[in-house]
XYZ file of C-alpha atoms in Angstrom:
707
model
C -13.400 24.739 -6.254
C -13.947 21.002 -6.850
C -16.713 19.370 -4.787
C -14.286 16.935 -3.153
C -11.819 19.662 -2.169
C -14.642 21.803 -0.819
C -16.021 18.908 1.210
C -12.522 18.120 2.513
C -11.966 21.666 3.695
C -15.431 21.928 5.249
C -14.980 18.679 7.176
C -11.506 19.674 8.332
C -12.681 23.121 9.440
C -15.562 21.795 11.518
C -13.517 19.101 13.212
C -10.579 21.426 13.792
C -12.876 23.835 15.628
C -14.103 20.967 17.756
C -10.508 20.057 18.596
C -9.655 23.649 19.538
C -12.653 24.044 21.855
C -11.901 20.659 23.414
C -8.669 22.055 24.818
C -10.797 23.680 27.529
C -12.466 20.422 28.564
C -12.605 19.689 32.301
C -9.433 17.831 33.266
C -11.225 16.403 36.268
C -13.396 14.100 34.161
C -13.382 10.480 35.260
C -11.438 8.528 32.647
C -12.381 5.208 31.090
C -9.279 3.694 29.552
C -9.615 1.980 26.170
C -7.147 -0.917 26.113
C -7.722 -2.290 22.641
C -10.129 -2.874 19.796
C -11.128 -6.133 18.210
C -10.228 -6.295 14.528
C -12.985 -7.110 12.046
C -12.664 -10.344 10.039
C -9.703 -11.459 12.146
C -10.917 -13.127 15.317
C -8.958 -13.284 18.559
C -5.937 -15.541 18.184
C -2.452 -15.420 19.615
C 0.694 -15.620 17.513
C 0.956 -19.384 18.053
C -2.735 -20.141 17.480
C -3.109 -18.588 14.026
C -2.439 -20.746 10.915
C -1.055 -17.865 8.866
C 1.965 -15.592 8.612
C 1.791 -11.899 9.512
C 4.369 -9.167 10.136
C 3.637 -5.891 11.905
C 5.161 -2.444 12.379
C 3.883 -0.379 15.283
C 3.756 3.405 15.531
C 6.796 3.527 17.813
C 9.022 1.861 15.205
C 7.615 4.108 12.471
C 8.259 7.227 14.550
C 11.773 6.074 15.463
C 12.775 5.565 11.827
C 11.221 8.846 10.709
C 9.402 7.208 7.801
C 6.230 8.968 6.666
C 5.196 7.112 3.469
C 3.544 3.688 3.504
C 5.827 2.371 0.749
C 8.914 3.185 2.835
C 7.440 1.392 5.853
C 6.627 -1.688 3.756
C 10.280 -1.821 2.652
C 10.959 -3.195 6.161
C 9.130 -6.410 5.197
C 11.139 -8.693 2.922
C 7.845 -10.144 1.663
C 6.911 -6.836 0.011
C 8.643 -5.460 -3.104
C 8.113 -2.194 -4.936
C 6.329 -2.111 -8.279
C 5.567 0.537 -10.907
C 4.186 3.543 -9.012
C 3.292 5.489 -12.195
C 5.937 8.139 -11.700
C 5.532 8.223 -7.905
C 1.790 8.942 -7.920
C 0.681 6.038 -5.743
C 1.659 3.031 -3.624
C 2.323 -0.059 -5.707
C 3.758 -3.251 -4.297
C 3.883 -7.018 -4.682
C 3.473 -9.402 -1.756
C 5.295 -12.723 -2.073
C 6.055 -11.912 -5.692
C 2.468 -11.330 -6.845
C 0.848 -8.007 -7.690
C -2.485 -7.031 -9.152
C -3.290 -4.485 -11.848
C -0.198 -2.325 -12.455
C -2.384 0.440 -13.929
C -4.065 1.194 -10.599
C -2.701 1.574 -7.051
C -2.363 -1.473 -4.836
C -5.345 -1.757 -2.523
C -5.114 -1.966 1.252
C -7.411 -2.450 4.210
C -8.184 0.208 6.804
C -9.260 -1.245 10.157
C -10.303 -4.391 8.321
C -12.321 -2.466 5.719
C -11.698 -3.235 2.079
C -11.661 0.552 1.723
C -8.187 1.588 0.605
C -8.853 1.708 -3.124
C -8.606 4.718 -5.377
C -6.167 7.452 -6.381
C -5.372 9.161 -3.103
C -1.618 9.499 -3.683
C 1.122 7.808 -1.631
C -0.366 7.052 1.788
C 1.102 9.055 4.655
C 1.370 7.002 7.854
C 0.439 9.872 10.150
C -2.458 8.648 12.264
C -1.524 4.975 11.799
C -1.132 2.904 14.961
C 0.026 -0.255 13.207
C 0.821 -1.564 9.712
C 0.052 -5.261 9.257
C 1.375 -7.403 6.411
C -1.143 -10.267 6.077
C 0.480 -12.835 3.831
C -1.221 -15.194 1.413
C -4.587 -14.846 -0.384
C -7.345 -13.635 1.950
C -10.491 -13.799 -0.174
C -12.135 -16.265 2.228
C -12.608 -13.368 4.667
C -11.960 -10.058 2.920
C -13.218 -10.818 -0.575
C -11.373 -9.198 -3.465
C -7.814 -8.139 -2.751
C -4.218 -8.158 -3.855
C -3.128 -11.642 -4.975
C -0.088 -12.080 -2.715
C -1.706 -10.907 0.505
C -3.192 -7.838 2.150
C -1.926 -4.741 3.935
C -4.075 -3.627 6.866
C -3.688 -0.162 8.400
C -4.906 0.148 11.981
C -5.607 3.789 12.784
C -4.982 5.590 16.071
C -8.087 5.744 18.238
C -9.278 8.192 20.912
C -8.579 7.408 24.555
C -9.918 8.925 27.756
C -6.547 10.510 28.424
C -6.065 14.096 27.251
C -2.392 13.652 26.294
C -1.508 15.439 23.036
C 1.644 16.254 21.083
C 3.096 18.459 18.373
C 6.268 17.810 16.349
C 8.342 19.915 13.968
C 10.853 18.322 11.570
C 13.450 19.837 9.223
C 16.070 18.223 7.068
C 17.896 17.721 3.810
C 16.610 19.298 0.604
C 14.472 21.838 2.435
C 12.380 19.178 4.123
C 9.784 20.735 6.458
C 7.041 18.883 8.314
C 4.582 19.873 11.023
C 2.479 17.207 12.735
C 0.009 17.425 15.609
C -1.922 14.800 17.582
C -4.672 16.096 19.887
C -6.613 13.682 22.086
C -9.655 15.392 23.590
C -12.077 14.234 26.293
C -15.507 15.833 25.792
C -17.405 13.924 28.487
C -17.049 10.851 30.642
C -18.205 8.734 27.683
C -17.120 10.789 24.635
C -13.561 11.299 23.363
C -12.004 12.482 20.142
C -8.636 12.381 18.439
C -7.475 14.869 15.801
C -4.257 14.292 13.857
C -2.950 16.587 11.139
C 0.216 17.034 9.107
C 1.724 19.390 6.562
C 4.919 18.583 4.648
C 6.868 20.125 1.798
C 10.330 19.437 0.423
C 12.571 19.622 -2.605
C 13.694 16.441 -4.297
C 17.157 15.264 -5.272
C 15.622 15.202 -8.748
C 16.018 18.440 -10.738
C 13.066 20.886 -10.592
C 10.977 18.536 -8.414
C 9.092 19.763 -5.341
C 6.387 17.978 -3.364
C 3.745 19.106 -0.910
C 1.181 17.164 1.067
C -1.239 17.779 3.873
C -3.764 15.697 5.687
C -6.136 15.454 8.603
C -7.524 12.444 10.466
C -10.280 12.752 13.019
C -11.954 10.095 15.146
C -14.739 10.243 17.718
C -15.615 7.558 20.266
C -18.881 7.309 22.186
C -18.965 4.664 24.927
C -22.708 4.056 25.205
C -22.225 1.519 27.972
C -19.809 -1.119 29.150
C -21.097 -3.314 26.316
C -21.666 -0.858 23.472
C -19.599 1.755 21.626
C -19.906 3.879 18.486
C -16.918 5.316 16.630
C -16.488 7.593 13.618
C -13.327 8.268 11.605
C -12.536 10.828 8.919
C -9.603 10.717 6.482
C -8.603 13.699 4.367
C -5.405 14.274 2.378
C -4.133 16.271 -0.590
C -0.867 15.774 -2.481
C 1.006 17.778 -5.090
C 3.486 15.447 -6.799
C 5.333 16.156 -10.072
C 5.067 13.211 -12.440
C 8.524 11.647 -12.706
C 9.409 8.536 -14.731
C 13.034 8.551 -13.535
C 16.173 8.063 -15.620
C 17.301 6.098 -18.671
C 19.646 3.119 -18.224
C 19.736 1.714 -21.759
C 21.551 -1.596 -21.999
C 22.070 -1.645 -18.234
C 24.309 1.444 -18.300
C 23.344 3.072 -15.000
C 26.051 5.710 -15.429
C 24.528 7.024 -18.643
C 23.079 10.058 -16.868
C 23.089 11.475 -13.329
C 20.274 10.329 -11.080
C 19.262 13.967 -10.586
C 18.270 14.552 -14.226
C 14.564 15.097 -14.869
C 13.296 14.256 -18.371
C 9.731 15.473 -18.013
C 8.441 19.057 -18.153
C 8.261 21.327 -15.095
C 5.616 23.295 -16.978
C 3.222 20.349 -16.687
C 2.773 21.342 -13.054
C 2.217 18.886 -10.215
C -0.146 15.968 -10.217
C -2.811 16.612 -7.605
C -4.534 13.886 -5.622
C -7.302 14.184 -3.029
C -9.098 11.807 -0.696
C -12.031 12.172 1.647
C -13.080 9.099 3.596
C -15.501 8.257 6.393
C -15.919 5.183 8.609
C -18.737 4.627 11.097
C -18.719 1.595 13.397
C -20.909 0.155 16.163
C -19.723 -2.657 18.457
C -22.029 -4.449 20.883
C -21.035 -7.212 23.300
C -23.972 -9.595 23.443
C -22.351 -11.389 26.371
C -18.883 -12.308 27.584
C -18.108 -14.420 24.502
C -20.139 -12.963 21.593
C -19.784 -9.597 19.860
C -21.854 -7.978 17.129
C -20.100 -5.449 14.912
C -21.611 -3.301 12.185
C -19.881 -0.666 10.112
C -20.140 1.519 7.032
C -17.537 3.418 5.046
C -17.410 5.853 2.146
C -14.256 7.027 0.349
C -13.865 9.446 -2.568
C -10.601 10.091 -4.437
C -9.447 12.259 -7.346
C -6.304 12.443 -9.477
C -5.520 15.126 -12.070
C -2.274 15.103 -14.013
C -0.353 16.315 -17.046
C 2.901 14.531 -17.863
C 5.621 14.283 -20.488
C 6.633 10.610 -20.731
C 9.548 9.116 -22.614
C 8.289 7.236 -25.669
C 9.177 3.535 -25.413
C 8.036 2.224 -28.829
C 11.103 1.868 -31.137
C 9.234 3.092 -34.234
C 8.603 6.447 -32.492
C 11.819 6.860 -30.478
C 14.819 8.667 -32.024
C 16.898 8.160 -28.879
C 17.494 4.545 -29.894
C 19.310 5.890 -32.982
C 21.355 8.874 -31.737
C 21.504 8.347 -27.966
C 20.443 11.906 -27.127
C 17.127 12.963 -28.704
C 14.332 11.666 -26.502
C 10.882 11.616 -28.108
C 8.064 12.024 -25.610
C 4.331 11.660 -25.320
C 2.221 14.271 -23.596
C -0.458 12.731 -21.397
C -3.458 13.987 -19.461
C -5.185 12.005 -16.704
C -8.382 12.609 -14.758
C -9.350 9.744 -12.431
C -12.221 9.761 -9.925
C -13.377 6.969 -7.635
C -16.139 6.438 -5.097
C -16.291 3.450 -2.774
C -19.068 2.331 -0.420
C -18.645 -0.496 2.104
C -21.126 -1.920 4.633
C -20.413 -4.819 6.996
C -22.207 -6.809 9.713
C -20.256 -9.403 11.697
C -20.947 -11.746 14.593
C -18.009 -13.340 16.402
C -17.731 -15.507 19.453
C -17.115 -18.871 21.015
C -19.237 -21.951 21.690
C -18.510 -25.427 22.941
C -19.896 -28.719 21.656
C -18.758 -31.456 23.940
C -14.974 -31.319 24.218
C -14.590 -29.098 21.125
C -14.338 -25.300 21.367
C -15.481 -23.382 18.282
C -14.158 -19.851 17.647
C -16.599 -18.566 15.025
C -16.753 -15.516 12.769
C -19.759 -15.048 10.492
C -20.625 -11.945 8.534
C -22.026 -10.267 5.470
C -20.668 -7.244 3.608
C -21.374 -5.087 0.579
C -18.772 -3.233 -1.489
C -19.438 -0.838 -4.376
C -16.598 0.777 -6.318
C -17.120 3.405 -9.048
C -14.162 4.316 -11.249
C -14.311 7.150 -13.790
C -11.179 7.272 -15.973
C -10.194 9.829 -18.624
C -6.789 9.383 -20.250
C -5.660 11.468 -23.271
C -2.388 11.227 -25.215
C -0.504 13.364 -27.757
C 2.034 11.309 -29.713
C 4.588 12.310 -32.329
C 4.989 10.934 -35.833
C 6.759 7.612 -36.467
C 10.415 7.833 -37.473
C 9.739 6.657 -41.014
C 8.039 10.023 -41.656
C 11.216 11.936 -40.620
C 9.566 14.025 -37.888
C 11.235 17.155 -36.527
C 12.255 17.414 -32.889
C 9.235 19.638 -32.320
C 6.908 17.025 -33.835
C 8.417 14.404 -31.528
C 8.081 16.744 -28.538
C 11.730 15.849 -27.963
C 14.269 16.791 -25.305
C 18.056 16.375 -25.292
C 18.846 13.951 -22.466
C 22.347 15.423 -21.932
C 21.407 19.110 -22.086
C 17.674 19.339 -21.424
C 15.945 22.599 -22.318
C 12.539 22.622 -20.685
C 9.593 24.258 -22.414
C 11.339 24.272 -25.795
C 8.472 22.675 -27.718
C 4.703 22.749 -27.444
C 3.049 19.328 -27.200
C 0.600 18.205 -29.837
C -3.128 17.868 -29.449
C -4.097 15.221 -26.940
C -6.728 12.743 -28.110
C -8.739 10.333 -25.954
C -7.016 6.980 -25.499
C -9.162 5.629 -22.654
C -12.410 7.171 -21.426
C -14.323 4.737 -19.250
C -16.864 4.496 -16.470
C -16.443 1.248 -14.591
C -18.505 0.085 -11.628
C -18.055 -2.969 -9.423
C -20.472 -4.453 -6.882
C -19.757 -7.288 -4.471
C -22.013 -8.832 -1.842
C -20.338 -11.434 0.325
C -21.270 -13.922 3.029
C -18.386 -15.393 5.008
C -17.872 -17.818 7.857
C -14.825 -19.091 9.686
C -14.679 -21.704 12.421
C -11.440 -22.496 14.213
C -12.052 -25.630 16.265
C -9.869 -26.577 19.219
C -10.129 -30.356 18.921
C -7.630 -30.926 21.723
C -5.358 -28.748 23.832
C -2.723 -29.096 21.109
C -4.650 -29.451 17.833
C -6.832 -26.810 16.150
C -8.439 -26.876 12.725
C -9.651 -23.801 10.855
C -12.249 -24.169 8.135
C -14.145 -21.455 6.386
C -15.127 -19.812 3.184
C -16.811 -16.922 1.508
C -19.495 -16.722 -1.152
C -19.477 -13.595 -3.302
C -22.019 -12.323 -5.766
C -20.154 -9.980 -8.092
C -21.206 -7.592 -10.807
C -19.176 -5.284 -13.029
C -20.214 -2.835 -15.741
C -17.997 -1.009 -18.204
C -18.942 1.915 -20.430
C -16.140 2.424 -22.975
C -16.763 5.881 -24.433
C -13.892 5.649 -26.941
C -14.947 2.355 -28.496
C -18.630 3.105 -27.937
C -19.622 -0.139 -26.241
C -20.961 -1.360 -22.918
C -19.983 -4.537 -21.099
C -21.641 -6.237 -18.146
C -20.268 -9.110 -16.083
C -21.752 -11.195 -13.267
C -19.856 -13.752 -11.214
C -20.651 -16.044 -8.301
C -17.557 -17.223 -6.463
C -16.748 -19.402 -3.481
C -13.363 -18.893 -1.812
C -12.385 -21.594 0.709
C -9.771 -21.589 3.440
C -8.338 -24.462 5.462
C -5.814 -24.396 8.272
C -4.290 -26.668 10.897
C -2.308 -25.668 14.001
C -0.483 -28.145 16.229
C 0.918 -26.835 19.503
C 4.124 -28.819 20.013
C 4.959 -27.021 23.270
C 3.823 -23.978 25.205
C 6.067 -21.768 23.054
C 6.138 -23.682 19.756
C 3.514 -24.512 17.152
C 3.395 -25.943 13.634
C 0.800 -24.887 11.082
C -0.330 -25.382 7.526
C -2.897 -23.462 5.529
C -4.569 -23.338 2.133
C -6.306 -20.311 0.683
C -7.636 -18.786 -2.500
C -7.938 -15.200 -3.678
C -9.363 -13.183 -6.545
C -9.781 -9.674 -7.862
C -11.901 -8.510 -10.787
C -9.904 -7.459 -13.840
C -10.677 -4.063 -15.339
C -11.515 -3.824 -19.050
C -12.820 -6.065 -21.812
C -11.411 -8.140 -24.687
C -11.629 -7.456 -28.423
C -15.120 -8.944 -28.563
C -16.333 -6.687 -25.751
C -16.554 -9.468 -23.171
C -15.332 -8.855 -19.629
C -12.186 -10.590 -18.459
C -12.252 -13.530 -16.096
C -11.154 -12.495 -12.586
C -7.524 -12.732 -11.575
C -7.221 -15.818 -9.346
C -4.665 -16.989 -6.795
C -4.265 -20.127 -4.712
C -1.596 -20.872 -2.149
C -0.486 -23.558 0.249
C 1.767 -22.781 3.197
C 3.626 -24.691 5.907
C 5.243 -22.994 8.865
C 6.557 -23.052 12.379
C 6.135 -20.410 15.086
C 7.930 -19.766 18.348
C 7.271 -17.345 21.215
C 10.467 -16.992 23.240
C 11.849 -14.935 26.135
C 8.610 -14.946 28.139
C 6.584 -14.353 24.956
C 8.473 -11.143 24.205
C 9.941 -12.465 20.945
C 7.864 -13.954 18.104
C 9.473 -15.981 15.311
C 7.792 -17.340 12.178
C 9.414 -19.560 9.571
C 7.280 -20.420 6.552
C 7.365 -22.108 3.164
C 4.702 -21.205 0.602
C 3.820 -22.230 -2.937
C 1.375 -20.054 -4.908
C -0.106 -19.841 -8.380
C -1.732 -16.903 -10.133
C -3.789 -17.058 -13.333
C -5.874 -14.824 -15.594
C -3.192 -12.130 -15.720
C -3.916 -9.483 -18.361
C -1.733 -9.903 -21.486
C -1.718 -8.557 -25.060
C -3.963 -10.092 -27.714
C -1.565 -10.623 -30.638
C -4.441 -11.364 -33.008
C -6.200 -8.086 -32.191
C -3.676 -5.295 -31.746
C -4.609 -2.896 -28.984
C -6.768 -5.494 -27.232
C -6.029 -7.711 -24.252
C -6.700 -11.199 -22.917
C -6.818 -12.598 -19.386
C -4.726 -15.738 -19.902
C -1.382 -15.077 -18.204
C -0.096 -17.377 -15.467
C 2.673 -17.090 -12.876
C 4.006 -18.990 -9.874
C 5.708 -17.973 -6.661
C 7.357 -20.201 -4.059
C 9.722 -19.361 -1.269
C 10.875 -19.331 2.325
C 10.309 -16.553 4.867
C 11.763 -15.832 8.277
C 10.251 -13.089 10.451
C 11.482 -12.138 13.937
C 9.820 -9.423 15.997
C 9.923 -8.409 19.620
C 12.284 -7.669 22.470
C 15.705 -9.158 23.140
C 17.555 -8.941 26.459
C 19.152 -5.609 27.407
C 16.103 -3.644 26.183
C 16.864 -4.317 22.506
C 13.913 -4.189 20.103
C 14.262 -6.193 16.882
C 12.421 -6.523 13.574
C 14.052 -8.934 11.140
C 12.588 -10.165 7.876
C 14.120 -12.392 5.190
C 12.720 -14.021 2.062
C 14.109 -16.415 -0.529
C 11.747 -16.360 -3.512
C 11.390 -18.076 -6.871
C 8.742 -16.180 -8.850
C 8.345 -16.796 -12.571
C 6.074 -16.795 -15.604
C 4.273 -20.087 -16.302
C 2.915 -19.451 -19.818
C 4.281 -17.677 -22.907
C 2.549 -14.388 -23.647
C 3.057 -10.837 -24.951
C 3.305 -7.922 -22.510
C 0.582 -5.256 -22.712
C 2.851 -2.246 -22.106
C 5.930 -2.724 -24.306
C 4.614 -5.715 -26.337
C 7.648 -7.818 -25.457
C 7.520 -11.586 -25.856
C 7.473 -13.205 -22.405
C 8.618 -16.809 -22.109
C 7.769 -19.492 -19.581
C 10.392 -19.412 -16.854
C 11.074 -15.664 -17.117
C 11.399 -13.781 -13.840
C 8.582 -11.523 -12.698
C 9.169 -7.781 -12.921
C 10.837 -6.072 -9.924
C 10.847 -9.246 -7.812
C 14.160 -10.065 -6.048
C 15.275 -13.608 -5.293
C 16.732 -12.574 -1.927
C 15.631 -9.693 0.281
C 16.135 -8.868 3.935
C 15.522 -6.128 6.474
C 16.875 -5.665 9.992
C 15.779 -2.982 12.471
C 17.331 -2.695 15.947
C 16.824 -0.194 18.747
C 17.993 0.019 22.357
C 16.889 2.029 25.360
C 19.304 3.772 27.749
C 18.982 6.178 30.652
C 21.276 9.203 30.393
C 21.176 12.034 32.891
C 17.969 10.675 34.340
C 16.200 10.841 30.961
C 15.476 8.255 28.253
C 17.760 7.847 25.240
C 16.757 5.510 22.392
C 19.198 4.717 19.599
C 18.916 2.330 16.694
C 19.475 1.564 13.094
C 18.466 -0.622 10.220
C 19.728 -2.352 7.109
C 17.818 -3.245 3.959
C 19.109 -5.640 1.308
C 17.419 -6.109 -2.062
C 18.785 -8.550 -4.629
C 18.967 -7.816 -8.350
C 15.583 -7.728 -10.082
C 14.269 -7.935 -13.629
C 13.775 -4.330 -14.785
C 12.052 -4.880 -18.130
C 9.926 -7.786 -19.263
C 11.223 -9.889 -22.129
C 14.819 -8.685 -21.680
C 18.034 -9.319 -19.759
C 17.879 -5.870 -18.143
C 18.246 -6.191 -14.367
C 18.377 -3.588 -11.632
C 21.483 -4.017 -9.457
C 21.259 -5.257 -5.879
C 21.772 -2.784 -3.053
C 22.154 -2.356 0.698
C 21.044 0.804 2.499
C 21.542 1.759 6.149
C 19.467 3.996 8.413
C 20.206 5.343 11.905
C 18.158 7.221 14.483
C 18.353 8.586 18.019
C 15.846 10.190 20.392
C 16.575 11.896 23.696
C 13.902 13.032 26.134
C 14.995 16.419 27.470
C 12.163 16.348 30.003
C 8.781 14.747 30.544
C 7.435 16.984 27.779
C 10.254 17.793 25.368
C 12.156 15.360 23.108
C 14.617 15.735 20.242
C 15.246 13.258 17.425
C 17.646 12.735 14.559
C 17.414 10.280 11.662
C 19.763 9.489 8.806
C 18.317 7.616 5.822
C 20.673 5.908 3.368
C 23.484 6.854 5.732
C 26.310 5.758 3.442
C 24.786 7.534 0.430
C 24.505 4.389 -1.718
C 23.268 4.913 -5.272
C 20.450 2.443 -5.818
C 17.388 1.865 -7.969
C 14.121 0.855 -6.357
C 12.021 -0.257 -9.351
C 11.547 0.174 -13.083
C 9.147 -0.589 -15.901
C 11.549 -0.379 -18.830
C 15.143 0.727 -19.397
C 13.637 4.118 -20.263
C 11.756 4.451 -16.944
C 14.059 3.622 -14.024
C 13.382 5.010 -10.540
C 16.528 5.942 -8.572
C 16.425 5.713 -4.798
C 16.921 8.758 -2.599
C 20.500 9.720 -1.606
C 21.469 10.373 2.002
C 18.843 12.315 3.913
C 19.205 13.807 7.392
C 16.221 14.813 9.517
C 16.105 16.523 12.913
C 12.967 17.156 14.900
C 11.631 18.264 18.216
C 8.363 17.290 19.839
C 6.344 18.528 22.793
C 3.767 16.514 24.704
C 1.043 18.193 26.713
């Protein structure tokens, strides 16, 4: 058994036993109710006071819609668009048109920690209290991150209320899911929360089955009215068949049914594992100042065999006869370890008539990435290879297991380590009752080492960076404010150039202007924003040194956003998000994946010009019990589906509906319909040979019991 899997199971076993024994805790314990938790790096600002744009999804909305994957939840924000997920193995997204390294998963924050990196598979949202879309570059506080913004996951915390629940869900394509949430009170100052899930289902794709399981545990110790210690554990395992999707050569999306699988079932599933820990101590120095310290460790693994459609014309017979698909056979073994430590002081002081809301902190982040990637490739067409030598499959009448793949040889075998030590400060000054100014920045000392075992060379890189932020908020009225903000972001690029030198970091800068309203007694928040961003040092192909790369690419992104969230009259909950975006290439270059010539002015991959999402729900009382009904619409405009081409994915609209009825104080039943009108759609692609179809209509029914 692998060390990570063994550690996962041992941790889960011990905490599960604690949860079981806690069921016999004394119900007469005096309860201390936890009403909220201050978020690290963020400060305490209302919707109108903050000079930035955010959009949130709470656990109630997530439960109502029946969504369980992070990527599906993020679809409800028009600012987020899907990117290449490497055959469905991880979460990959762009925020405001910008994305980071497409060869690794998109990073996210967990409770403010920069600790969502690695190969843990698509993130399940079980145990998540809130998903926050933090728009614009955030390096001034968080350090390295995704260029268009950050996703922060706020986890569910223990309370001193012993309420627990269990839910069972079944649905289309043999969908089965069991989820439990146990909140346990151990003493008048100690509580725990234990959340677990197990899910398996067939896919609409031929031969595909998935299985995942996970466990989240958190413990809270209230030392005093001023001090608390908390610990959180994250464990998950996935089994996901590698699936590149369908072929839509020349934009012919009817060329083959969306169900057809062109890989090999015999490759078995890709397995991913994660084991993470977070330990935090909060201490209120007085009524206005808080000291927070925390540490986190996260380990992930990915192991995979896959049969991928060959995309290079000189190796691909399909381009000639339209049926014989040459494939590569690939093997992946990825391991990561991440360590994060943070100390932060936050509070408020006054100097004369000016109030200063200050955050100052220091953090340390170490990320170790061990990558082994092997490939077996057929002969070029000029050598007249046989179907067996091409490891080919007939796209119209696939016969799986017909040929044995060739010998896989190392393509990339690397050990890459990154270190970052950062010092940050932010001061939002209330100059008058109406005018506030935010100023801040972060200094990072960065180091990166790369051991390339294929090319037999070592690379070391050191960087010192300062990332500023500026913001202004003007309160026009009690329920209306105007703001502007400027920020910069960065993330270290993996790899080295032909000379063995490390790449310059990927850099982003953005300016934003917006207006915010809080209406209907502050029950409805509205944000309208315009932003203009630039990204540089994107990894591109080095045409003078084939097989090598350069960090010289540039892109721009500008657009308008409208976000509406809250409660309308008649008990109607609303989440609406719209974006109009112009995202394009700013310099000519050659793509690293398919070696296509990219021209200035070309659209960015998988980025729509228009996108929108609407979610509505309403509460009724029927037979003395609560009934909640709702639905949603998602619109995604056409998007470029292959760089350096005129291949575009078609636009689409999908509809979802849900209903929940409380049979009693304890029992409830739910039903959800995803893609209710069964619209054929395509969520993302990398080339015309790798197009991901969206899921057809899916119906889920569930029952839950609270105790």
